[in-house]
Coordinates of C-alpha atoms in Angstrom, one line a residue:
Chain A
X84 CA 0.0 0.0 0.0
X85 CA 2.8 2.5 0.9
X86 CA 4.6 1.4 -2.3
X87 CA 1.2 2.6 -4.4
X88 CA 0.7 5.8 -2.5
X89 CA 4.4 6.5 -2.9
X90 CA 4.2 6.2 -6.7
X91 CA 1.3 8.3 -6.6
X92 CA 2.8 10.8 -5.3
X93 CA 6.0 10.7 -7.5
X94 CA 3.7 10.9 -10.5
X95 CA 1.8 14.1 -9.0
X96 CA 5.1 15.6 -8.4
X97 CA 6.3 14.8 -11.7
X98 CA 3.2 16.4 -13.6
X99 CA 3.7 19.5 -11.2
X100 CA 6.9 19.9 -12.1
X101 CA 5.9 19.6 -16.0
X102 CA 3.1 21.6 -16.1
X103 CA 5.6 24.5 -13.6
X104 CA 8.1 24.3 -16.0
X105 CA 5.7 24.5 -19.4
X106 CA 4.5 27.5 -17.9
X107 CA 7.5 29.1 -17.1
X108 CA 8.6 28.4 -20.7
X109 CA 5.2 30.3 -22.0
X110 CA 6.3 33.5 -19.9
X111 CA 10.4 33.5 -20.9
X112 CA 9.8 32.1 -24.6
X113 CA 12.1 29.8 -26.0
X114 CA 14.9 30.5 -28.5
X115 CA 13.7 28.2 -31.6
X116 CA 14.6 30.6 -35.1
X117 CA 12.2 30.7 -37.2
X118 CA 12.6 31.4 -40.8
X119 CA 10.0 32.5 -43.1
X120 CA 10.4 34.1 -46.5
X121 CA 7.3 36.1 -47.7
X122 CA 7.0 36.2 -51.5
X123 CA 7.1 38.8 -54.0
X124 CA 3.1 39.5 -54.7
X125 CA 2.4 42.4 -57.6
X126 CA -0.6 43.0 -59.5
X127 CA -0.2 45.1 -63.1
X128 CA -2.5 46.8 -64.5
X129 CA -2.8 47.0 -68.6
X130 CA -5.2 48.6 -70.4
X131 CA -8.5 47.0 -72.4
X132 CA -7.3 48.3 -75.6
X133 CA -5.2 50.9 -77.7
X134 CA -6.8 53.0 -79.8
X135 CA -6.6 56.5 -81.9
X136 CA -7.3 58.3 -78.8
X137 CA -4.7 56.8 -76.9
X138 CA -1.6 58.8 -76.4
X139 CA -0.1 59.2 -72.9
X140 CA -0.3 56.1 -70.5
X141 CA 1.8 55.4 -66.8
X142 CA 0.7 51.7 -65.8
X143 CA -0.6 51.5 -62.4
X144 CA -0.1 48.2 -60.0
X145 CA -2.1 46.7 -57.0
X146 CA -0.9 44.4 -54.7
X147 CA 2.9 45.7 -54.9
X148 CA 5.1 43.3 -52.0
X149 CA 8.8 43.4 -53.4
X150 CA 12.0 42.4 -51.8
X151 CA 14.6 45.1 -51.8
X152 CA 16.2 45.7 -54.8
X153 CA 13.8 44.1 -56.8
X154 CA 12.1 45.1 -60.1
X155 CA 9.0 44.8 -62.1
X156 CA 9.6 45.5 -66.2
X157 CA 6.6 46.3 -68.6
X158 CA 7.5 45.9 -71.9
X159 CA 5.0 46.4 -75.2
X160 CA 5.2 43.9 -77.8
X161 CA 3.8 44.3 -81.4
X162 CA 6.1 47.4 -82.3
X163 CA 8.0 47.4 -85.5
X164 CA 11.6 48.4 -84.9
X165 CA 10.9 52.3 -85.4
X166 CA 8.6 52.0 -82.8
X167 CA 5.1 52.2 -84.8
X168 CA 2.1 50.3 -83.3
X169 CA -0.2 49.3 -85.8
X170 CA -3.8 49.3 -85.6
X171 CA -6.8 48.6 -87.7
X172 CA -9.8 50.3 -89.0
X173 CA -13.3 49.5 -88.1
X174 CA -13.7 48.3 -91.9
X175 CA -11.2 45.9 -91.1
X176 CA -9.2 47.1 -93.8
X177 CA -7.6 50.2 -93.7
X178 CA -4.4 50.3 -91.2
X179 CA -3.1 53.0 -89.6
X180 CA 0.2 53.6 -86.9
X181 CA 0.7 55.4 -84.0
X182 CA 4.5 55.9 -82.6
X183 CA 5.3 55.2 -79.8
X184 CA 7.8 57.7 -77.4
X185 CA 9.2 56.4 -73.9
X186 CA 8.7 58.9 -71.3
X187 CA 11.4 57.9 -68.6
X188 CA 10.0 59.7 -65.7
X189 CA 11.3 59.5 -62.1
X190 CA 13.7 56.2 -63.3
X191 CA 17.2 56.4 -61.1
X192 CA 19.7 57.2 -64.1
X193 CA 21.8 54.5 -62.8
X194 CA 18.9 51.7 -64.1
X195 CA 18.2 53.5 -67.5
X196 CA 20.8 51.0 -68.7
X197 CA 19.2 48.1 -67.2
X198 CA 15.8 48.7 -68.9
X199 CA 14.9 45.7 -71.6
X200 CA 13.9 46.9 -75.2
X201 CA 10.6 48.3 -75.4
X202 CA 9.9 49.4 -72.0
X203 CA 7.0 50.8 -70.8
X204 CA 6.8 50.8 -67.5
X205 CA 8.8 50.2 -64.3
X206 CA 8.1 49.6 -60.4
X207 CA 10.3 49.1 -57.5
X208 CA 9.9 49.0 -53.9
X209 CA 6.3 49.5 -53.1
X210 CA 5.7 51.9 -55.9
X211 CA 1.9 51.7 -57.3
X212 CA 2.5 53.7 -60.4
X213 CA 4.7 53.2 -63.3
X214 CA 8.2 55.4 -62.8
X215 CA 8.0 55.8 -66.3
X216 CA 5.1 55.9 -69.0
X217 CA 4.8 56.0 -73.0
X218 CA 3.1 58.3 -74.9
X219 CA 1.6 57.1 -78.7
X220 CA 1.7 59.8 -81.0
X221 CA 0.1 60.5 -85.1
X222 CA 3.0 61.6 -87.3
X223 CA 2.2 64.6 -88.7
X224 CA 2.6 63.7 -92.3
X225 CA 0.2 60.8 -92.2
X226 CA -3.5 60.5 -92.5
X227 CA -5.7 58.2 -92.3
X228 CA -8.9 57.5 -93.8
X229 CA -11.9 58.3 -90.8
X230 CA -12.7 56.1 -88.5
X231 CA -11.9 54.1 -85.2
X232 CA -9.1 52.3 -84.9
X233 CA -8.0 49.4 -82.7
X234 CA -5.4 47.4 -81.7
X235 CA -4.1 45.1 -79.4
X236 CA -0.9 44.7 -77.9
X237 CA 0.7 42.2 -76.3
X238 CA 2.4 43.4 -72.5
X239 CA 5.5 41.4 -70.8
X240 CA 5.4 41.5 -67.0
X241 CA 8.4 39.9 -65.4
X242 CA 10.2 40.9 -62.5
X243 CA 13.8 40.7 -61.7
X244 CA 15.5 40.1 -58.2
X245 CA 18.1 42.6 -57.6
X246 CA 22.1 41.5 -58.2
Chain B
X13 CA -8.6 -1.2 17.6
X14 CA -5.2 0.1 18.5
X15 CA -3.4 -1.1 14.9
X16 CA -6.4 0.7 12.5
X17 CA -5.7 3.9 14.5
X18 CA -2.3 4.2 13.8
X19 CA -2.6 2.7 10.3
X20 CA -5.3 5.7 9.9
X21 CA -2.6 8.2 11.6
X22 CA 0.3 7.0 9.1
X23 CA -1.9 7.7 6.2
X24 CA -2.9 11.0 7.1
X25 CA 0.0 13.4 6.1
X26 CA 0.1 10.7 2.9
X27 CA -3.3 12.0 1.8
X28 CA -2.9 15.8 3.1
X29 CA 0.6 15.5 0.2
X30 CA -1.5 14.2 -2.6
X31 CA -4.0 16.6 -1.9
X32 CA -1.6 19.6 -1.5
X33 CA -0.3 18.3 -5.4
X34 CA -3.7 18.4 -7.0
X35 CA -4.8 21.7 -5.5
X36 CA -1.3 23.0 -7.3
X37 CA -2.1 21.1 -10.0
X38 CA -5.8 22.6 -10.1
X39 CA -4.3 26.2 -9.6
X40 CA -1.6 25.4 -12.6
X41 CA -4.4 24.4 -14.4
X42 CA -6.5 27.4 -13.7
X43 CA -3.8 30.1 -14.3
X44 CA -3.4 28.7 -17.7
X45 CA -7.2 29.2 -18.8
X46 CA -7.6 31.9 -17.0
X47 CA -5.6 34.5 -19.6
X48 CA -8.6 34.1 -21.3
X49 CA -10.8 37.2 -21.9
X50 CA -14.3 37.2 -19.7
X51 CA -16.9 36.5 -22.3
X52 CA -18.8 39.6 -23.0
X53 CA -22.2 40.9 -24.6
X54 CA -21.3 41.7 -28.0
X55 CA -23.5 44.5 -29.5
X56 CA -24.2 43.9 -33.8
X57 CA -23.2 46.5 -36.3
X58 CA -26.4 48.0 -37.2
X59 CA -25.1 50.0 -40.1
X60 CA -24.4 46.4 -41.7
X61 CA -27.3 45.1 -44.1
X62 CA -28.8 41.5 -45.0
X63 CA -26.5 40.6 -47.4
X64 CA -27.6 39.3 -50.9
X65 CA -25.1 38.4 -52.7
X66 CA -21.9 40.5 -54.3
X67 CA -22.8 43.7 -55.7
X68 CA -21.7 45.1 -58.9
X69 CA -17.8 46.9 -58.1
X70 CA -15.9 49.5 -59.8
X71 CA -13.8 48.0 -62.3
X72 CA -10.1 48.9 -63.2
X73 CA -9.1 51.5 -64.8
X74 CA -6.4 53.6 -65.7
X75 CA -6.7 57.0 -66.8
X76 CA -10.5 56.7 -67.1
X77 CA -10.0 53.5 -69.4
X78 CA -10.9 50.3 -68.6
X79 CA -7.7 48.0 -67.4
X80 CA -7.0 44.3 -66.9
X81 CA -5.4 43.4 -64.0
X82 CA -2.8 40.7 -64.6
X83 CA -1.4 38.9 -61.2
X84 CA 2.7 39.0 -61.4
X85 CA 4.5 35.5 -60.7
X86 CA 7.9 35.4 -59.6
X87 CA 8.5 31.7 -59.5
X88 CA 6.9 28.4 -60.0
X89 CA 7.7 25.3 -58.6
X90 CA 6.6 22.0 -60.0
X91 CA 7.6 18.7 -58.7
X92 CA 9.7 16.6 -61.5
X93 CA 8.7 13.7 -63.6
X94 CA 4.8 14.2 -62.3
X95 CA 2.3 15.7 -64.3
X96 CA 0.1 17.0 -61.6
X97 CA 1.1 19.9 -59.9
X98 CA 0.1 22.6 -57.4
X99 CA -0.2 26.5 -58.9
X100 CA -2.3 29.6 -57.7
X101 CA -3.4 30.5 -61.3
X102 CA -6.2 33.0 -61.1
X103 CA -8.6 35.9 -63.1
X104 CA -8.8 38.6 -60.4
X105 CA -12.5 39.3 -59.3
X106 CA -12.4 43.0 -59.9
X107 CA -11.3 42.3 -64.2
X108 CA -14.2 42.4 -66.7
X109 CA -12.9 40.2 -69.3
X110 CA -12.4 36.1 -69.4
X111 CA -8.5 35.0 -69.1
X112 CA -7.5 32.3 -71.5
X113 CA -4.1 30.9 -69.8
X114 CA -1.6 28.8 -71.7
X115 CA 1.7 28.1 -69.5
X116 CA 5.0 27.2 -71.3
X117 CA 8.4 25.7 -70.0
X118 CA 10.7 27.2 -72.6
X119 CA 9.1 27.5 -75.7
X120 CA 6.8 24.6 -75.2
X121 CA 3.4 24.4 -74.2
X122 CA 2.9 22.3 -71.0
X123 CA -0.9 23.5 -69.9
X124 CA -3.8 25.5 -71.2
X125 CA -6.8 26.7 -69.5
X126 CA -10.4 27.8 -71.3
X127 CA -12.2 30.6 -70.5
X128 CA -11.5 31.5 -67.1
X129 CA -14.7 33.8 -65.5
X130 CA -13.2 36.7 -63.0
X131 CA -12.8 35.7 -59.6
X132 CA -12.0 32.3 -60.9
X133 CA -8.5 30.1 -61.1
X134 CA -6.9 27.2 -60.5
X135 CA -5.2 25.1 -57.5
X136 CA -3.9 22.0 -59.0
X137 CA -3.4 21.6 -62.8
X138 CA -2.5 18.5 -65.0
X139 CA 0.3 19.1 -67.4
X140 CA 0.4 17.8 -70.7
X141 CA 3.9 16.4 -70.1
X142 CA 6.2 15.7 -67.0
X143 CA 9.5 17.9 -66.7
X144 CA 12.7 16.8 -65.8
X145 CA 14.3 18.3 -62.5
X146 CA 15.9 21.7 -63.2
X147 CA 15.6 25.5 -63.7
X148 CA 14.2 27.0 -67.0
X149 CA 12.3 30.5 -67.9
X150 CA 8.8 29.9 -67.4
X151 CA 6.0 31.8 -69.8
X152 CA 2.1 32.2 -68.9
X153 CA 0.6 34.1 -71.6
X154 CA -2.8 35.4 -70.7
X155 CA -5.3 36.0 -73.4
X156 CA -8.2 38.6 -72.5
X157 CA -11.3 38.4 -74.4
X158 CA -14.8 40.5 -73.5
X159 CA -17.9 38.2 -73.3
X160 CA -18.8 38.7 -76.7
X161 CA -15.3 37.2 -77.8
X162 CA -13.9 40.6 -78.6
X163 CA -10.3 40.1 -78.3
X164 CA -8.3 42.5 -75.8
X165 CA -4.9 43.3 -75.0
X166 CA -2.9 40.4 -73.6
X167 CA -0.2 39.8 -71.0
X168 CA 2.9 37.6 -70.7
X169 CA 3.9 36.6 -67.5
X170 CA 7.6 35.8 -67.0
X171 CA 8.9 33.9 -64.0
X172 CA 11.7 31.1 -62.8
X173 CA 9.7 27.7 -63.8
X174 CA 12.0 25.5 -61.2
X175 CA 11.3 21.9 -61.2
X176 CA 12.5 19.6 -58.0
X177 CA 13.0 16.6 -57.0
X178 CA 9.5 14.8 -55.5

């Protein structure tokens, strides 16, 4: 009988001692490192459509979570190498072309070099607007028969860590 | 007589001990529960109203025109030599157009979606092929086309494709 009742009691002990010492841990914290790498999360925004009106845009982004140093390039496919866009008339036969000019903006002159061919638009840190923009222009010497024109363009998002 | 009695007086201070090491126990026990926030009467938000379903929101735009907003991906990882594998492809809810998705390792297609409804995507997707371990540039080109089937601009999606070991 005094054999049970002692291991009773070592057992109580024991689980007092456990819970005193769990609880103590709860109020000091204990030194396990965690490591967790949140990921790069950005949202671009391009437009519907390009058209005759369209002449000055600065793409705007949601959702903008970079690491440091990191970039997000916009780049316009579908220009010839001069830079004209083409786009069609509502006949679906007469063409016309718009040209397009890069306006650089607020980009650090130390990352002009870096930009990709045909670049539209850039982002870094947190930014929510385009640092720079492009504006589609009519050469002056061209018309075109009356109308609407449309096109559609094809828009490269990629972004690159920093090096 | 004599024998039960000091049987009963050896087991006293026995029992007192054990019950001394539950009532800590209890009191361990209680302390722990007892951060716990006292329940309270909760009063209801009564500028909220019955809800019935999403309503119409604004949509995207830039400049007054109408945009498409195209989700950035910075890397994908797909586990080697399996054609099932685990993405977060998605239309965002806010876009007013359908997203046709076609996802490419290299130059080669490896998975296309149909029309893709906003606020819609994909968790797991079945690839027309299995991809040996290794890093290549990964392509998703997104197709946007309005309900009617008129086609609008479209967006490619660059990002490290790396394919590991299962």
């Amino acid at each position: 009988m005094k054999k049970i009742i002692s291991l009773i009691m070592v057992v109580c002990l024991m689980a007092t001692i456990g819970m005193a010492t769990a609880s103590a841990d709860s109020v000091n914290g204990g030194t396990t490192t965690i490591t967790y790498k949140e990921p790069d999360t950005y949202c671009v925004l391009i437009p519907e459509t390009i058209d005759m009106t369209f002449e000055n845009y600065r793409f705007q982004a949601t959702d903008m979570n970079l690491a440091e140093g990191d970039e997000v390039f916009v780049t316009m496919g579908g220009l010839d190498e001069n830079n004209y866009f083409p786009l069609t008339h509502e006949n679906g036969v007469d063409t016309a072309r718009k040209k397009v000019y890069y306006d650089y903006g607020s980009i650090p002159t130390d990352r002009l070099d870096m930009l990709p061919a045909y670049c539209v638009g850039y982002f870094s840190d947190e930014d929510t607007i385009s640092r720079m923009g492009f504006m589609m222009i009519n050469d002056g010497d061209m018309h075109f028969k009356a109308g609407n024109y449309t096109g559609t363009a094809e828009f490269t998002v990629e972004l690159r860590e920093s090096v | 007589m004599f024998n039960i009695n000091f049987k009963k007086n050896k087991l006293i201070p026995i029992v007192v001990i054990l019950l001394i090491a539950c009532l800590v126990l209890v009191i361990l026990l209680f302390s722990k529960c007892g951060n716990e926030q006292p329940a309270q009467n909760l009063n209801p938000d009564d500028a909220a109203v019955t809800w019935n379903g999403e309503q119409e929101v604004s949509r995207p735009t830039v400049d007054n025109k109408p945009a498409i907003a195209v989700p950035g991906i910075k890397e994908m990882i797909f586990i080697a030599n399996q054609k099932e594998q685990k993405v977060n492809l998605y239309n965002p809810r806010e876009n007013n157009c359908y997203f046709q998705m076609n996802l490419y390792a290299e130059d080669e297609l490896v998975w296309k979606s149909g029309n893709v409804s906003p606020g819609d995507g994909f968790y797991d997707i079945e690839l027309t092929k299995t991809l040996p371990q290794g890093e290549r540039q990964g392509y998703l080109i997104i197709k946007c086309y309005k309900q009617d089937g008129t086609e609008l601009n479209s967006a490619r999606v660059k990002f490290k494709l790396s394919v590991v070991p299962q």
